[in-house]
Every structure is written in structure tokens, then in C-alpha cells.
PDB file of C-alpha atoms in Angstrom:
ATOM      1  CA  UNK A   1       3.692  -0.354 -12.947  1.00 88.00           C
ATOM      2  CA  UNK A   2       4.330   2.352 -15.528  1.00 95.00           C
ATOM      3  CA  UNK A   3       5.356   5.829 -14.419  1.00 96.00           C
ATOM      4  CA  UNK A   4       5.830   9.015 -16.408  1.00 97.00           C
ATOM      5  CA  UNK A   5       8.143  11.637 -14.970  1.00 95.00           C
ATOM      6  CA  UNK A   6       8.281  15.117 -16.470  1.00 95.00           C
ATOM      7  CA  UNK A   7      11.029  17.681 -16.062  1.00 95.00           C
ATOM      8  CA  UNK A   8      12.113  21.005 -17.508  1.00 96.00           C
ATOM      9  CA  UNK A   9       9.335  23.382 -16.529  1.00 95.00           C
ATOM     10  CA  UNK A  10       9.935  26.762 -14.968  1.00 97.00           C
ATOM     11  CA  UNK A  11       9.637  30.511 -15.304  1.00 98.00           C
ATOM     12  CA  UNK A  12      10.706  32.154 -18.546  1.00 98.00           C
ATOM     13  CA  UNK A  13      10.294  35.577 -20.088  1.00 98.00           C
ATOM     14  CA  UNK A  14       8.152  36.109 -23.191  1.00 98.00           C
ATOM     15  CA  UNK A  15      10.118  35.147 -26.280  1.00 98.00           C
ATOM     16  CA  UNK A  16      12.221  32.690 -24.328  1.00 98.00           C
ATOM     17  CA  UNK A  17      12.610  28.934 -24.647  1.00 98.00           C
ATOM     18  CA  UNK A  18      12.172  25.850 -22.503  1.00 98.00           C
ATOM     19  CA  UNK A  19      12.633  22.158 -23.134  1.00 98.00           C
ATOM     20  CA  UNK A  20      10.398  19.631 -21.427  1.00 98.00           C
ATOM     21  CA  UNK A  21      11.300  15.978 -21.031  1.00 98.00           C
ATOM     22  CA  UNK A  22       9.187  12.992 -20.054  1.00 98.00           C
ATOM     23  CA  UNK A  23      10.545   9.536 -19.381  1.00 97.00           C
ATOM     24  CA  UNK A  24       8.347   6.460 -19.110  1.00 97.00           C
ATOM     25  CA  UNK A  25       9.593   3.696 -16.836  1.00 95.00           C
ATOM     26  CA  UNK A  26       8.398   0.190 -16.044  1.00 94.00           C
ATOM     27  CA  UNK A  27       8.109  -3.110 -17.851  1.00 92.00           C
ATOM     28  CA  UNK A  28       7.178  -1.587 -21.194  1.00 94.00           C
ATOM     29  CA  UNK A  29       7.158  -3.524 -24.436  1.00 93.00           C
ATOM     30  CA  UNK A  30       6.109  -0.630 -26.641  1.00 93.00           C
ATOM     31  CA  UNK A  31       4.311   2.724 -26.654  1.00 95.00           C
ATOM     32  CA  UNK A  32       2.109   3.738 -29.550  1.00 95.00           C
ATOM     33  CA  UNK A  33       2.091   7.498 -29.037  1.00 96.00           C
ATOM     34  CA  UNK A  34       3.623   9.961 -26.620  1.00 97.00           C
ATOM     35  CA  UNK A  35       2.590  13.525 -26.314  1.00 98.00           C
ATOM     36  CA  UNK A  36       2.022  16.668 -24.329  1.00 98.00           C
ATOM     37  CA  UNK A  37      -1.149  18.316 -23.097  1.00 98.00           C
ATOM     38  CA  UNK A  38      -1.556  21.454 -21.038  1.00 98.00           C
ATOM     39  CA  UNK A  39      -4.080  22.946 -18.675  1.00 98.00           C
ATOM     40  CA  UNK A  40      -4.267  26.611 -17.797  1.00 96.00           C
ATOM     41  CA  UNK A  41      -6.144  27.843 -14.720  1.00 92.00           C
ATOM     42  CA  UNK A  42      -9.876  27.727 -15.285  1.00 94.00           C
ATOM     43  CA  UNK A  43      -9.536  25.957 -18.622  1.00 96.00           C
ATOM     44  CA  UNK A  44      -9.845  22.398 -19.865  1.00 97.00           C
ATOM     45  CA  UNK A  45      -6.845  20.261 -20.628  1.00 97.00           C
ATOM     46  CA  UNK A  46      -5.875  20.625 -24.280  1.00 98.00           C
ATOM     47  CA  UNK A  47      -3.622  18.864 -26.719  1.00 98.00           C
ATOM     48  CA  UNK A  48      -0.260  20.494 -27.399  1.00 98.00           C
ATOM     49  CA  UNK A  49       1.484  17.875 -29.537  1.00 98.00           C
ATOM     50  CA  UNK A  50       1.563  14.133 -30.049  1.00 97.00           C
ATOM     51  CA  UNK A  51       3.970  11.831 -31.824  1.00 96.00           C
ATOM     52  CA  UNK A  52       2.889   8.307 -32.720  1.00 94.00           C
ATOM     53  CA  UNK A  53       5.391   5.606 -33.539  1.00 89.00           C
ATOM     54  CA  UNK A  54       5.881   5.723 -37.285  1.00 81.00           C
ATOM     55  CA  UNK A  55       3.111   8.252 -37.707  1.00 78.00           C
ATOM     56  CA  UNK A  56       2.845  11.938 -38.384  1.00 88.00           C
ATOM     57  CA  UNK A  57       3.197  14.481 -35.630  1.00 94.00           C
ATOM     58  CA  UNK A  58       0.159  16.460 -34.556  1.00 96.00           C
ATOM     59  CA  UNK A  59       0.332  20.002 -33.140  1.00 98.00           C
ATOM     60  CA  UNK A  60      -2.230  22.402 -31.776  1.00 98.00           C
ATOM     61  CA  UNK A  61      -2.622  25.369 -34.110  1.00 98.00           C
ATOM     62  CA  UNK A  62      -1.574  27.705 -31.327  1.00 97.00           C
ATOM     63  CA  UNK A  63       1.916  26.171 -31.077  1.00 98.00           C
ATOM     64  CA  UNK A  64       2.690  25.334 -34.708  1.00 98.00           C
ATOM     65  CA  UNK A  65       5.986  26.813 -35.788  1.00 97.00           C
ATOM     66  CA  UNK A  66       7.062  27.451 -32.203  1.00 98.00           C
ATOM     67  CA  UNK A  67       7.038  24.033 -30.481  1.00 98.00           C
ATOM     68  CA  UNK A  68       8.732  20.840 -31.626  1.00 98.00           C
ATOM     69  CA  UNK A  69       8.007  17.381 -30.259  1.00 97.00           C
ATOM     70  CA  UNK A  70      10.509  14.548 -30.531  1.00 96.00           C
ATOM     71  CA  UNK A  71      10.873  11.007 -29.209  1.00 95.00           C
ATOM     72  CA  UNK A  72      13.638   8.639 -28.260  1.00 94.00           C
ATOM     73  CA  UNK A  73      11.914   5.288 -28.554  1.00 92.00           C
ATOM     74  CA  UNK A  74      14.868   3.390 -27.117  1.00 93.00           C
ATOM     75  CA  UNK A  75      14.579   5.441 -23.927  1.00 95.00           C
ATOM     76  CA  UNK A  76      10.759   5.717 -23.917  1.00 95.00           C
ATOM     77  CA  UNK A  77      11.241   9.451 -23.662  1.00 97.00           C
ATOM     78  CA  UNK A  78       9.463  12.355 -25.300  1.00 97.00           C
ATOM     79  CA  UNK A  79      10.641  15.940 -25.496  1.00 98.00           C
ATOM     80  CA  UNK A  80       8.955  19.247 -26.182  1.00 98.00           C
ATOM     81  CA  UNK A  81      11.128  22.118 -27.353  1.00 98.00           C
ATOM     82  CA  UNK A  82       9.219  25.339 -26.804  1.00 98.00           C
ATOM     83  CA  UNK A  83      10.476  28.510 -28.485  1.00 98.00           C
ATOM     84  CA  UNK A  84       9.067  32.021 -28.763  1.00 98.00           C
ATOM     85  CA  UNK A  85       7.035  31.448 -25.643  1.00 98.00           C
ATOM     86  CA  UNK A  86       4.037  33.664 -24.968  1.00 98.00           C
ATOM     87  CA  UNK A  87       2.204  34.454 -21.726  1.00 97.00           C
ATOM     88  CA  UNK A  88      -0.739  32.436 -23.033  1.00 97.00           C
ATOM     89  CA  UNK A  89       1.480  29.341 -23.015  1.00 98.00           C
ATOM     90  CA  UNK A  90       1.428  29.472 -19.222  1.00 98.00           C
ATOM     91  CA  UNK A  91      -0.053  26.215 -17.956  1.00 98.00           C
ATOM     92  CA  UNK A  92       0.681  22.916 -16.308  1.00 98.00           C
ATOM     93  CA  UNK A  93       2.074  20.630 -18.984  1.00 98.00           C
ATOM     94  CA  UNK A  94       1.233  16.937 -18.776  1.00 98.00           C
ATOM     95  CA  UNK A  95       2.967  14.082 -20.498  1.00 98.00           C
ATOM     96  CA  UNK A  96       0.797  11.328 -21.968  1.00 98.00           C
ATOM     97  CA  UNK A  97       1.693   7.839 -23.129  1.00 97.00           C
ATOM     98  CA  UNK A  98      -0.983   6.256 -25.280  1.00 94.00           C
ATOM     99  CA  UNK A  99      -1.480   2.513 -25.686  1.00 93.00           C
ATOM    100  CA  UNK A 100       1.430   1.444 -23.539  1.00 93.00           C
ATOM    101  CA  UNK A 101       1.921  -2.275 -24.078  1.00 93.00           C
ATOM    102  CA  UNK A 102       2.947  -4.158 -20.946  1.00 94.00           C
ATOM    103  CA  UNK A 103       2.462  -7.695 -19.708  1.00 91.00           C
ATOM    104  CA  UNK A 104      -0.971  -6.657 -18.387  1.00 90.00           C
ATOM    105  CA  UNK A 105      -2.174  -5.271 -21.706  1.00 91.00           C
ATOM    106  CA  UNK A 106      -2.545  -1.817 -23.277  1.00 93.00           C
ATOM    107  CA  UNK A 107      -3.238   1.249 -21.161  1.00 94.00           C
ATOM    108  CA  UNK A 108      -2.845   5.005 -21.199  1.00 96.00           C
ATOM    109  CA  UNK A 109      -0.769   6.858 -18.618  1.00 97.00           C
ATOM    110  CA  UNK A 110      -0.303  10.449 -17.496  1.00 97.00           C
ATOM    111  CA  UNK A 111       2.491  12.258 -15.736  1.00 97.00           C
ATOM    112  CA  UNK A 112       1.862  14.517 -12.762  1.00 97.00           C
ATOM    113  CA  UNK A 113       2.560  17.657 -14.719  1.00 97.00           C
ATOM    114  CA  UNK A 114       5.180  20.387 -14.775  1.00 97.00           C
ATOM    115  CA  UNK A 115       4.451  24.090 -14.446  1.00 98.00           C
ATOM    116  CA  UNK A 116       5.445  26.442 -17.253  1.00 98.00           C
ATOM    117  CA  UNK A 117       5.079  30.148 -16.528  1.00 98.00           C
ATOM    118  CA  UNK A 118       5.761  32.783 -19.159  1.00 98.00           C
ATOM    119  CA  UNK A 119       5.974  36.211 -17.593  1.00 97.00           C
ATOM    120  CA  UNK A 120       8.147  39.301 -17.527  1.00 95.00           C
TER     121      UNK A 120
END
């Protein structure tokens, strides 16, 4: 069974920084893309950033220039460096692993989420 475990959320002041991490565990042969989504209260879940293997990174317009996504394929881990945080970045951040190849086939997986709160 594949599990995604996020860490690194918390409370930060506007203009501050946080770094999120997400590690995928299980009998994984490969992962096509890993990324981050977020959901604020009363809003739909939205894409923050994704990073496919060997492909170009995709960012939401609202985070371009402030957030940076990176991957360590050997560790099946994805990171999200968040700088210049704004109150509107407050949300639960979810890790996603897309097309995870295991012995049972290809599936998508989600983490449980980590809360990021930007407030003074």
C-alpha cells in the first residue's frame, strides 16, 4: 500500500517562509508526477505546483515567483519552498502522487494534508 506523509506546515507571519515535505512510501516502482494542492475554507481544492518526471514544472499563477517545487526521485519525496507568504496562502496543503506504478498497476494517491496559516 502506498502512503504519502506531509510535514512542515504551521503558523507563519506574512512575508515569512515555510518548507513542506512529502514522502511516498510503499512498494513503488516509479511516480510520474508529484505535486501540491491546497484547499482554503469554503473553497475548492486547487493546484499549487506539480513536477513531472523529466517534464516542466507547473505553478498556479498566484504562487509564481514565490513558491518553488522540487523532487528527490531516489527518495520519492517532493518539497515545496514557500517564500513571501501572504494571508491568502492560508489553506490545508495536500500532497499528490500521480500515476504511481506499483505491482498492482498505476494509481493516484493523496496525503492527509498539512495546515499552513499565514497571520500576524
